[in-house]
PDB file of C-alpha atoms in Angstrom:
ATOM      1  CA  THR A  10       0.000   0.000   0.000  1.00 56.00           C
ATOM      2  CA  ASP A  11       0.966   3.638  -0.295  1.00 51.00           C
ATOM      3  CA  TYR A  12       1.209   3.884   3.494  1.00 40.00           C
ATOM      4  CA  LYS A  13       3.696   0.988   3.716  1.00 45.00           C
ATOM      5  CA  LYS A  14       5.769   2.528   0.911  1.00 45.00           C
ATOM      6  CA  PHE A  15       5.815   5.816   2.798  1.00 39.00           C
ATOM      7  CA  VAL A  16       6.968   4.117   6.019  1.00 38.00           C
ATOM      8  CA  ARG A  17       9.758   2.275   4.198  1.00 50.00           C
ATOM      9  CA  LEU A  18      10.871   5.526   2.561  1.00 44.00           C
ATOM     10  CA  LEU A  19      10.884   7.322   5.922  1.00 39.00           C
ATOM     11  CA  ILE A  20      13.000   4.573   7.491  1.00 38.00           C
ATOM     12  CA  ALA A  21      15.443   4.722   4.585  1.00 44.00           C
ATOM     13  CA  ILE A  22      15.817   8.510   4.849  1.00 35.00           C
ATOM     14  CA  THR A  23      16.426   8.270   8.607  1.00 37.00           C
ATOM     15  CA  PHE A  24      19.053   5.575   8.098  1.00 36.00           C
ATOM     16  CA  LEU A  25      20.892   7.509   5.391  1.00 38.00           C
ATOM     17  CA  SER A  26      20.908  10.703   7.447  1.00 38.00           C
ATOM     18  CA  GLN A  27      22.882   8.880  10.137  1.00 35.00           C
ATOM     19  CA  TYR A  28      25.532   7.807   7.635  1.00 37.00           C
ATOM     20  CA  PHE A  29      26.213  10.920   5.623  1.00 39.00           C
ATOM     21  CA  TYR A  30      29.934  10.268   5.392  1.00 39.00           C
ATOM     22  CA  ILE A  31      30.856   7.962   2.540  1.00 38.00           C
ATOM     23  CA  LYS A  32      34.105   6.006   2.324  1.00 41.00           C
ATOM     24  CA  ILE A  33      35.310   5.529  -1.246  1.00 35.00           C
ATOM     25  CA  GLY A  34      36.810   2.118  -1.977  1.00 32.00           C
ATOM     26  CA  ALA A  35      36.288  -0.339  -4.797  1.00 26.00           C
ATOM     27  CA  ILE A  36      32.590   0.177  -4.035  1.00 23.00           C
ATOM     28  CA  SER A  37      31.154   3.096  -2.037  1.00 28.00           C
ATOM     29  CA  GLU A  38      30.078   2.028   1.432  1.00 27.00           C
ATOM     30  CA  GLN A  39      29.098   3.591   4.710  1.00 29.00           C
ATOM     31  CA  VAL A  40      31.871   4.163   7.212  1.00 32.00           C
ATOM     32  CA  THR A  41      32.087   1.640  10.023  1.00 28.00           C
ATOM     33  CA  PHE A  42      34.250   1.930  13.121  1.00 28.00           C
ATOM     34  CA  ASP A  43      35.764  -1.158  14.668  1.00 30.00           C
ATOM     35  CA  ALA A  44      36.327  -1.902  18.354  1.00 29.00           C
ATOM     36  CA  ALA A  45      39.842  -0.453  18.215  1.00 33.00           C
ATOM     37  CA  GLN A  46      38.454   3.055  18.530  1.00 34.00           C
ATOM     38  CA  ASN A  47      36.998   2.145  21.932  1.00 34.00           C
ATOM     39  CA  SER A  48      40.195   0.669  23.282  1.00 36.00           C
ATOM     40  CA  SER A  49      41.546   2.449  26.342  1.00 38.00           C
ATOM     41  CA  LYS A  50      45.129   2.039  25.146  1.00 47.00           C
ATOM     42  CA  PRO A  51      46.135   4.212  22.165  1.00 56.00           C
ATOM     43  CA  SER A  52      47.613   2.090  19.379  1.00 67.00           C
ATOM     44  CA  GLN A  53      49.396   4.937  17.580  1.00 91.00           C
ATOM     45  CA  TYR A  54      50.958   7.923  19.285  1.00 96.00           C
ATOM     46  CA  PHE A  55      50.429  10.818  16.856  1.00 98.00           C
ATOM     47  CA  ALA A  56      47.814  11.242  14.131  1.00 98.00           C
ATOM     48  CA  ILE A  57      46.662  14.091  11.883  1.00 98.00           C
ATOM     49  CA  CYS A  58      43.114  14.970  10.830  1.00 98.00           C
ATOM     50  CA  LEU A  59      42.833  16.682   7.438  1.00 97.00           C
ATOM     51  CA  ILE A  60      40.007  18.057   5.338  1.00 96.00           C
ATOM     52  CA  ILE A  61      41.023  18.655   1.730  1.00 94.00           C
ATOM     53  CA  LYS A  62      39.599  19.597  -1.647  1.00 91.00           C
ATOM     54  CA  ASN A  63      41.338  19.129  -5.013  1.00 90.00           C
ATOM     55  CA  ASP A  64      44.837  19.806  -3.710  1.00 90.00           C
ATOM     56  CA  PRO A  65      47.686  18.276  -5.741  1.00 91.00           C
ATOM     57  CA  ASP A  66      50.290  18.338  -2.936  1.00 95.00           C
ATOM     58  CA  ILE A  67      48.824  15.687  -0.656  1.00 97.00           C
ATOM     59  CA  VAL A  68      51.456  13.024  -1.436  1.00 98.00           C
ATOM     60  CA  GLU A  69      54.345  15.297  -0.450  1.00 98.00           C
ATOM     61  CA  TRP A  70      52.422  16.343   2.675  1.00 98.00           C
ATOM     62  CA  ILE A  71      51.838  12.717   3.764  1.00 98.00           C
ATOM     63  CA  ASP A  72      55.404  11.628   2.972  1.00 98.00           C
ATOM     64  CA  TYR A  73      56.832  14.478   5.041  1.00 98.00           C
ATOM     65  CA  HIS A  74      54.674  13.974   8.120  1.00 98.00           C
ATOM     66  CA  LYS A  75      55.102  10.202   7.998  1.00 98.00           C
ATOM     67  CA  LYS A  76      58.867  10.710   8.071  1.00 97.00           C
ATOM     68  CA  MET A  77      58.426  13.099  11.017  1.00 98.00           C
ATOM     69  CA  GLY A  78      56.619  10.513  13.130  1.00 97.00           C
ATOM     70  CA  CYS A  79      52.920  10.644  12.198  1.00 98.00           C
ATOM     71  CA  SER A  80      51.570   7.092  12.180  1.00 97.00           C
ATOM     72  CA  LYS A  81      47.995   7.713  10.989  1.00 98.00           C
ATOM     73  CA  PHE A  82      46.218  10.184   8.702  1.00 98.00           C
ATOM     74  CA  TYR A  83      42.465  10.750   8.617  1.00 98.00           C
ATOM     75  CA  VAL A  84      41.809  12.332   5.234  1.00 98.00           C
ATOM     76  CA  PHE A  85      38.337  13.782   4.689  1.00 96.00           C
ATOM     77  CA  ASP A  86      38.008  14.548   0.990  1.00 95.00           C
ATOM     78  CA  HIS A  87      35.421  17.315   0.632  1.00 92.00           C
ATOM     79  CA  ASN A  88      33.900  17.265  -2.849  1.00 88.00           C
ATOM     80  CA  SER A  89      37.132  16.729  -4.789  1.00 91.00           C
ATOM     81  CA  HIS A  90      36.590  16.078  -8.491  1.00 90.00           C
ATOM     82  CA  PRO A  91      37.813  13.514  -9.179  1.00 92.00           C
ATOM     83  CA  PRO A  92      38.071  12.067  -5.653  1.00 94.00           C
ATOM     84  CA  LEU A  93      41.623  11.977  -4.320  1.00 95.00           C
ATOM     85  CA  ASN A  94      41.597   8.320  -3.255  1.00 95.00           C
ATOM     86  CA  SER A  95      43.204   7.235  -6.537  1.00 94.00           C
ATOM     87  CA  THR A  96      46.143   9.566  -5.811  1.00 96.00           C
ATOM     88  CA  ILE A  97      46.847   8.002  -2.416  1.00 97.00           C
ATOM     89  CA  THR A  98      45.757   4.398  -3.007  1.00 97.00           C
ATOM     90  CA  THR A  99      49.017   2.944  -1.698  1.00 97.00           C
ATOM     91  CA  TYR A 100      48.650   4.791   1.613  1.00 98.00           C
ATOM     92  CA  ILE A 101      45.009   3.736   1.980  1.00 97.00           C
ATOM     93  CA  ASP A 102      45.773   0.081   1.240  1.00 97.00           C
ATOM     94  CA  SER A 103      48.635   0.056   3.752  1.00 97.00           C
ATOM     95  CA  GLY A 104      46.415   1.449   6.508  1.00 96.00           C
ATOM     96  CA  LEU A 105      48.461   4.629   6.903  1.00 97.00           C
ATOM     97  CA  VAL A 106      45.526   6.690   5.612  1.00 98.00           C
ATOM     98  CA  GLU A 107      41.871   6.308   6.508  1.00 97.00           C
ATOM     99  CA  TYR A 108      40.068   7.992   3.633  1.00 97.00           C
ATOM    100  CA  ILE A 109      36.541   9.371   3.857  1.00 96.00           C
ATOM    101  CA  TYR A 110      34.793  11.160   1.008  1.00 95.00           C
ATOM    102  CA  ILE A 111      32.231  13.746   2.090  1.00 93.00           C
ATOM    103  CA  SER A 112      29.858  15.774  -0.031  1.00 87.00           C
ATOM    104  CA  GLY A 113      27.512  18.652   0.537  1.00 77.00           C
ATOM    105  CA  ASN A 114      27.885  21.935   2.380  1.00 76.00           C
ATOM    106  CA  PHE A 115      28.413  22.273   6.108  1.00 72.00           C
ATOM    107  CA  LYS A 116      27.564  25.448   7.960  1.00 71.00           C
ATOM    108  CA  PRO A 117      29.225  27.463   9.268  1.00 70.00           C
ATOM    109  CA  ASN A 118      32.487  25.669   8.430  1.00 83.00           C
ATOM    110  CA  PRO A 119      33.106  22.120   7.155  1.00 88.00           C
ATOM    111  CA  GLN A 120      36.444  21.993   8.982  1.00 91.00           C
ATOM    112  CA  ILE A 121      34.780  22.361  12.375  1.00 92.00           C
ATOM    113  CA  LYS A 122      32.380  19.513  11.567  1.00 92.00           C
ATOM    114  CA  VAL A 123      35.222  17.233  10.462  1.00 95.00           C
ATOM    115  CA  TYR A 124      37.466  18.142  13.406  1.00 96.00           C
ATOM    116  CA  GLY A 125      34.694  17.329  15.850  1.00 95.00           C
ATOM    117  CA  ASP A 126      34.089  13.979  14.198  1.00 95.00           C
ATOM    118  CA  CYS A 127      37.803  13.133  14.282  1.00 97.00           C
ATOM    119  CA  ILE A 128      37.944  13.760  18.028  1.00 97.00           C
ATOM    120  CA  GLU A 129      34.778  11.812  18.742  1.00 96.00           C
ATOM    121  CA  ARG A 130      35.595   8.819  16.576  1.00 96.00           C
ATOM    122  CA  TYR A 131      39.320   8.406  17.027  1.00 97.00           C
ATOM    123  CA  ARG A 132      40.213   9.889  20.419  1.00 95.00           C
ATOM    124  CA  ASN A 133      40.970   6.487  21.973  1.00 95.00           C
ATOM    125  CA  ARG A 134      43.314   5.415  19.202  1.00 96.00           C
ATOM    126  CA  HIS A 135      45.986   8.063  19.772  1.00 97.00           C
ATOM    127  CA  THR A 136      47.670  10.279  22.351  1.00 96.00           C
ATOM    128  CA  PHE A 137      48.046  13.415  20.208  1.00 97.00           C
ATOM    129  CA  MET A 138      46.199  14.579  17.094  1.00 98.00           C
ATOM    130  CA  GLY A 139      47.137  17.512  14.865  1.00 98.00           C
ATOM    131  CA  PHE A 140      44.555  19.590  13.008  1.00 98.00           C
ATOM    132  CA  ILE A 141      46.241  21.252  10.052  1.00 98.00           C
ATOM    133  CA  ASP A 142      45.701  21.845   6.335  1.00 96.00           C
ATOM    134  CA  VAL A 143      47.562  20.374   3.375  1.00 97.00           C
ATOM    135  CA  ASP A 144      49.500  23.644   2.924  1.00 96.00           C
ATOM    136  CA  GLU A 145      50.808  23.400   6.509  1.00 98.00           C
ATOM    137  CA  PHE A 146      53.860  21.384   7.570  1.00 98.00           C
ATOM    138  CA  ILE A 147      54.851  20.886  11.225  1.00 98.00           C
ATOM    139  CA  VAL A 148      58.584  21.593  11.522  1.00 98.00           C
ATOM    140  CA  PRO A 149      60.745  20.982  14.633  1.00 98.00           C
ATOM    141  CA  ALA A 150      63.624  23.418  15.091  1.00 97.00           C
ATOM    142  CA  ASN A 151      66.179  20.582  15.109  1.00 97.00           C
ATOM    143  CA  ILE A 152      64.778  18.772  12.101  1.00 97.00           C
ATOM    144  CA  MET A 153      68.188  18.516  10.433  1.00 96.00           C
ATOM    145  CA  LYS A 154      69.562  16.846  13.572  1.00 96.00           C
ATOM    146  CA  GLY A 155      66.974  14.095  13.296  1.00 96.00           C
ATOM    147  CA  GLU A 156      64.368  15.528  15.658  1.00 98.00           C
ATOM    148  CA  LYS A 157      60.818  14.354  14.901  1.00 98.00           C
ATOM    149  CA  ILE A 158      57.465  15.873  15.765  1.00 98.00           C
ATOM    150  CA  THR A 159      56.901  12.987  18.160  1.00 97.00           C
ATOM    151  CA  ASP A 160      60.165  13.755  19.975  1.00 97.00           C
ATOM    152  CA  VAL A 161      58.918  17.261  20.733  1.00 97.00           C
ATOM    153  CA  LEU A 162      55.449  16.081  21.760  1.00 97.00           C
ATOM    154  CA  LYS A 163      56.859  13.637  24.303  1.00 96.00           C
ATOM    155  CA  THR A 164      58.498  16.529  26.169  1.00 95.00           C
ATOM    156  CA  TYR A 165      55.039  18.079  26.732  1.00 95.00           C
ATOM    157  CA  GLU A 166      53.035  14.941  27.442  1.00 87.00           C
ATOM    158  CA  PRO A 167      53.792  14.741  31.196  1.00 76.00           C
ATOM    159  CA  LYS A 168      52.480  18.273  31.657  1.00 79.00           C
ATOM    160  CA  ASN A 169      48.833  19.002  32.343  1.00 85.00           C
ATOM    161  CA  ILE A 170      48.039  20.495  28.948  1.00 94.00           C
ATOM    162  CA  GLY A 171      45.053  20.451  26.638  1.00 96.00           C
ATOM    163  CA  GLY A 172      47.064  20.994  23.494  1.00 97.00           C
ATOM    164  CA  LEU A 173      50.222  22.441  21.989  1.00 97.00           C
ATOM    165  CA  ALA A 174      49.558  25.613  19.951  1.00 97.00           C
ATOM    166  CA  LEU A 175      52.180  26.174  17.251  1.00 98.00           C
ATOM    167  CA  ASN A 176      52.736  29.505  15.542  1.00 98.00           C
ATOM    168  CA  TRP A 177      52.645  29.888  11.801  1.00 98.00           C
ATOM    169  CA  MET A 178      55.769  30.579   9.814  1.00 98.00           C
ATOM    170  CA  ILE A 179      54.042  31.991   6.732  1.00 97.00           C
ATOM    171  CA  PHE A 180      55.623  31.572   3.306  1.00 97.00           C
ATOM    172  CA  GLY A 181      54.867  33.597   0.184  1.00 95.00           C
ATOM    173  CA  PHE A 182      55.298  32.713  -3.463  1.00 94.00           C
ATOM    174  CA  SER A 183      59.069  33.331  -3.405  1.00 94.00           C
ATOM    175  CA  GLY A 184      58.994  34.525  -7.003  1.00 92.00           C
ATOM    176  CA  HIS A 185      57.338  31.395  -8.448  1.00 94.00           C
ATOM    177  CA  GLU A 186      54.837  32.309 -11.130  1.00 91.00           C
ATOM    178  CA  THR A 187      54.072  28.652 -11.915  1.00 95.00           C
ATOM    179  CA  ARG A 188      54.051  25.494  -9.807  1.00 94.00           C
ATOM    180  CA  PRO A 189      57.636  24.457  -9.072  1.00 95.00           C
ATOM    181  CA  ALA A 190      58.432  20.952 -10.229  1.00 95.00           C
ATOM    182  CA  ALA A 191      60.484  20.247  -7.086  1.00 95.00           C
ATOM    183  CA  GLY A 192      57.433  20.451  -4.821  1.00 96.00           C
ATOM    184  CA  VAL A 193      56.505  22.670  -1.887  1.00 97.00           C
ATOM    185  CA  LEU A 194      59.190  22.160   0.753  1.00 98.00           C
ATOM    186  CA  PRO A 195      62.306  22.730  -1.383  1.00 97.00           C
ATOM    187  CA  SER A 196      60.865  25.654  -3.347  1.00 97.00           C
ATOM    188  CA  TYR A 197      59.718  28.428  -1.005  1.00 97.00           C
ATOM    189  CA  ASN A 198      61.950  30.464   1.296  1.00 97.00           C
ATOM    190  CA  LYS A 199      60.500  33.965   1.718  1.00 97.00           C
ATOM    191  CA  CYS A 200      58.746  33.968   5.065  1.00 97.00           C
ATOM    192  CA  VAL A 201      57.558  35.778   8.191  1.00 97.00           C
ATOM    193  CA  LEU A 202      56.609  34.542  11.665  1.00 97.00           C
ATOM    194  CA  ASN A 203      52.911  35.077  12.436  1.00 97.00           C
ATOM    195  CA  LYS A 204      50.872  35.194  15.647  1.00 96.00           C
ATOM    196  CA  HIS A 205      48.214  32.730  14.418  1.00 96.00           C
ATOM    197  CA  VAL A 206      48.433  29.149  15.646  1.00 97.00           C
ATOM    198  CA  LYS A 207      47.250  25.689  14.770  1.00 97.00           C
ATOM    199  CA  THR A 208      46.922  23.085  17.482  1.00 98.00           C
ATOM    200  CA  ILE A 209      48.060  19.558  18.240  1.00 98.00           C
ATOM    201  CA  VAL A 210      45.605  18.423  20.900  1.00 98.00           C
ATOM    202  CA  TYR A 211      46.268  16.011  23.762  1.00 97.00           C
ATOM    203  CA  LEU A 212      43.323  13.699  23.142  1.00 96.00           C
ATOM    204  CA  PRO A 213      42.646  12.652  26.764  1.00 95.00           C
ATOM    205  CA  HIS A 214      41.990  16.325  27.632  1.00 96.00           C
ATOM    206  CA  VAL A 215      40.157  17.726  24.581  1.00 97.00           C
ATOM    207  CA  ILE A 216      36.389  18.023  24.162  1.00 97.00           C
ATOM    208  CA  SER A 217      35.727  19.609  20.774  1.00 96.00           C
ATOM    209  CA  PRO A 218      36.833  22.327  18.334  1.00 95.00           C
ATOM    210  CA  SER A 219      35.901  25.865  19.292  1.00 93.00           C
ATOM    211  CA  GLU A 220      34.159  28.344  17.003  1.00 86.00           C
ATOM    212  CA  ASN A 221      37.218  28.444  14.728  1.00 87.00           C
ATOM    213  CA  THR A 222      39.666  25.893  13.333  1.00 89.00           C
ATOM    214  CA  HIS A 223      42.644  27.149  15.340  1.00 93.00           C
ATOM    215  CA  ALA A 224      41.489  26.504  18.920  1.00 94.00           C
ATOM    216  CA  PHE A 225      39.693  23.821  20.926  1.00 97.00           C
ATOM    217  CA  ASN A 226      37.608  23.302  24.048  1.00 96.00           C
ATOM    218  CA  TYR A 227      39.191  21.288  26.843  1.00 96.00           C
ATOM    219  CA  LYS A 228      38.118  19.406  29.945  1.00 95.00           C
ATOM    220  CA  GLY A 229      38.339  20.948  33.399  1.00 93.00           C
ATOM    221  CA  ASN A 230      41.195  23.398  33.823  1.00 92.00           C
ATOM    222  CA  PHE A 231      43.211  22.164  30.852  1.00 95.00           C
ATOM    223  CA  HIS A 232      44.274  24.652  28.165  1.00 95.00           C
ATOM    224  CA  ALA A 233      46.450  24.947  25.080  1.00 97.00           C
ATOM    225  CA  ILE A 234      49.943  26.314  25.602  1.00 97.00           C
ATOM    226  CA  ASN A 235      52.642  27.510  23.234  1.00 97.00           C
ATOM    227  CA  VAL A 236      56.078  25.915  23.079  1.00 97.00           C
ATOM    228  CA  HIS A 237      57.256  28.044  26.027  1.00 96.00           C
ATOM    229  CA  GLY A 238      54.349  27.046  28.240  1.00 95.00           C
ATOM    230  CA  LYS A 239      52.391  30.279  27.820  1.00 95.00           C
ATOM    231  CA  LEU A 240      48.609  29.962  27.889  1.00 95.00           C
ATOM    232  CA  VAL A 241      47.001  30.241  24.423  1.00 96.00           C
ATOM    233  CA  PRO A 242      43.244  30.725  24.907  1.00 90.00           C
ATOM    234  CA  SER A 243      42.393  31.657  21.316  1.00 90.00           C
ATOM    235  CA  ALA A 244      43.526  31.475  17.697  1.00 93.00           C
ATOM    236  CA  TRP A 245      46.806  33.328  18.200  1.00 90.00           C
ATOM    237  CA  SER A 246      49.845  33.472  20.427  1.00 93.00           C
ATOM    238  CA  ASP A 247      51.396  36.928  20.579  1.00 91.00           C
ATOM    239  CA  PRO A 248      54.313  37.489  20.607  1.00 94.00           C
ATOM    240  CA  PRO A 249      54.729  34.489  18.322  1.00 96.00           C
ATOM    241  CA  ALA A 250      57.122  31.713  19.333  1.00 95.00           C
ATOM    242  CA  GLY A 251      59.449  30.695  16.525  1.00 94.00           C
ATOM    243  CA  GLU A 252      61.561  28.299  18.561  1.00 95.00           C
ATOM    244  CA  ILE A 253      61.273  24.547  19.266  1.00 97.00           C
ATOM    245  CA  MET A 254      58.556  23.828  16.655  1.00 98.00           C
ATOM    246  CA  VAL A 255      56.475  25.859  14.184  1.00 98.00           C
ATOM    247  CA  ILE A 256      54.009  25.241  11.385  1.00 98.00           C
ATOM    248  CA  ASN A 257      55.322  26.209   7.980  1.00 98.00           C
ATOM    249  CA  HIS A 258      52.222  27.621   6.309  1.00 97.00           C
ATOM    250  CA  TYR A 259      52.684  27.867   2.551  1.00 96.00           C
ATOM    251  CA  LEU A 260      49.916  30.405   2.322  1.00 93.00           C
ATOM    252  CA  THR A 261      49.940  31.285  -1.364  1.00 92.00           C
ATOM    253  CA  LYS A 262      52.466  28.904  -2.945  1.00 92.00           C
ATOM    254  CA  SER A 263      53.049  29.964  -6.564  1.00 93.00           C
ATOM    255  CA  LYS A 264      50.856  32.476  -8.354  1.00 91.00           C
ATOM    256  CA  GLU A 265      49.463  29.602 -10.407  1.00 92.00           C
ATOM    257  CA  ASP A 266      48.637  27.635  -7.239  1.00 89.00           C
ATOM    258  CA  PHE A 267      46.988  30.668  -5.665  1.00 89.00           C
ATOM    259  CA  GLN A 268      44.741  31.262  -8.657  1.00 87.00           C
ATOM    260  CA  ALA A 269      43.721  27.594  -8.732  1.00 85.00           C
ATOM    261  CA  LYS A 270      42.924  27.633  -5.006  1.00 78.00           C
ATOM    262  CA  MET A 271      40.726  30.690  -5.344  1.00 77.00           C
ATOM    263  CA  LYS A 272      38.870  29.037  -8.215  1.00 76.00           C
ATOM    264  CA  ARG A 273      38.067  25.913  -6.175  1.00 65.00           C
ATOM    265  CA  GLY A 274      37.363  27.880  -2.975  1.00 61.00           C
ATOM    266  CA  ALA A 275      39.371  28.387   0.193  1.00 58.00           C
ATOM    267  CA  GLY A 276      38.806  25.977   3.086  1.00 52.00           C
ATOM    268  CA  ASP A 277      37.504  28.748   5.345  1.00 53.00           C
ATOM    269  CA  GLY A 278      35.007  29.927   2.736  1.00 56.00           C
ATOM    270  CA  THR A 279      36.699  33.287   2.135  1.00 63.00           C
ATOM    271  CA  PHE A 280      37.710  34.793  -1.198  1.00 66.00           C
ATOM    272  CA  LYS A 281      41.090  36.434  -1.694  1.00 78.00           C
ATOM    273  CA  ASP A 282      41.970  38.470  -4.760  1.00 81.00           C
ATOM    274  CA  THR A 283      45.185  39.536  -6.499  1.00 86.00           C
ATOM    275  CA  ALA A 284      45.508  42.597  -4.275  1.00 88.00           C
ATOM    276  CA  TRP A 285      45.475  40.315  -1.216  1.00 85.00           C
ATOM    277  CA  PHE A 286      48.122  38.079  -2.843  1.00 89.00           C
ATOM    278  CA  GLU A 287      50.416  41.036  -3.457  1.00 87.00           C
ATOM    279  CA  ARG A 288      49.837  42.501  -0.008  1.00 91.00           C
ATOM    280  CA  VAL A 289      50.680  39.200   1.702  1.00 90.00           C
ATOM    281  CA  ASN A 290      53.797  38.611  -0.334  1.00 91.00           C
ATOM    282  CA  ALA A 291      55.083  42.106   0.466  1.00 92.00           C
ATOM    283  CA  MET A 292      55.169  40.994   4.111  1.00 92.00           C
ATOM    284  CA  MET A 293      57.620  38.157   3.434  1.00 94.00           C
ATOM    285  CA  VAL A 294      60.746  40.017   4.523  1.00 92.00           C
ATOM    286  CA  ASN A 295      62.726  37.082   5.931  1.00 96.00           C
ATOM    287  CA  THR A 296      64.500  34.158   4.331  1.00 97.00           C
ATOM    288  CA  CYS A 297      63.885  30.718   5.810  1.00 97.00           C
ATOM    289  CA  PRO A 298      65.726  27.486   4.983  1.00 96.00           C
ATOM    290  CA  THR A 299      64.059  25.191   2.495  1.00 97.00           C
ATOM    291  CA  ILE A 300      63.527  21.532   3.298  1.00 97.00           C
ATOM    292  CA  SER A 301      64.408  18.479   1.246  1.00 95.00           C
ATOM    293  CA  LEU A 302      62.823  15.186   2.260  1.00 95.00           C
ATOM    294  CA  ASP A 303      65.900  13.288   1.152  1.00 93.00           C
ATOM    295  CA  SER A 304      68.167  15.374   3.395  1.00 93.00           C
ATOM    296  CA  ILE A 305      66.157  14.837   6.604  1.00 95.00           C
ATOM    297  CA  PRO A 306      67.984  12.273   8.797  1.00 91.00           C
TER     298      PRO A 306
END
């Protein structure tokens, strides 16, 4: 009868609404979470949660952070065309990357939705989790002496912290009109230290992302601190701390990259024009060392 058809349709809609996230494999299927996520003992020390759309630099980004101690990546592919899973198939098959394709629009910010889901779903798998973008690379000060991100994190773990807030080292286009063939890390050197931060949260003490993608809400009296132990209650730490560990934020990359990013849409939903590009690059008054993956011990 029509009534039975209506009931079945209503049940189907309710079911699908609870499984909006779609994992892309050989066949699309709903995401399932095994018992490992409920284990009280973290199986991997440091993970990163990423939301991405149509960015060509994801392989370099994964390779770098894997070498620096990240043992798991949660990659939420937001409306990429084509989906990025074919680019990182090897990492997905090995278990290094858990890939989730998501579609639709999230208000006010898709990053906040994804970050909250990462915390809720994976908090018991790891000790620390970083929340950064694909144009951001976490760089320890002693990287060329073999220091890893995990080495730095272990020095903060015994302290009663909610998270470690790392200042941006912003990079401009460094004169590159087109995408450099060498990749991101070896190609850009014009930079400036910035007061904005991104956070690596200590998962036992975090609750959820705050109203922006830079800061988080924590349990009890726990808070984010900068590398010197100073309280960081918001999206910036001023004066910025450029020692111990920073986040290299390749804000514009080449002029070609910048134009492509503006065409597909910035992750925070804002639009930036050529005047903004020129204004930002005029601020890059310092010269920072480039990084070569092959030269990292």
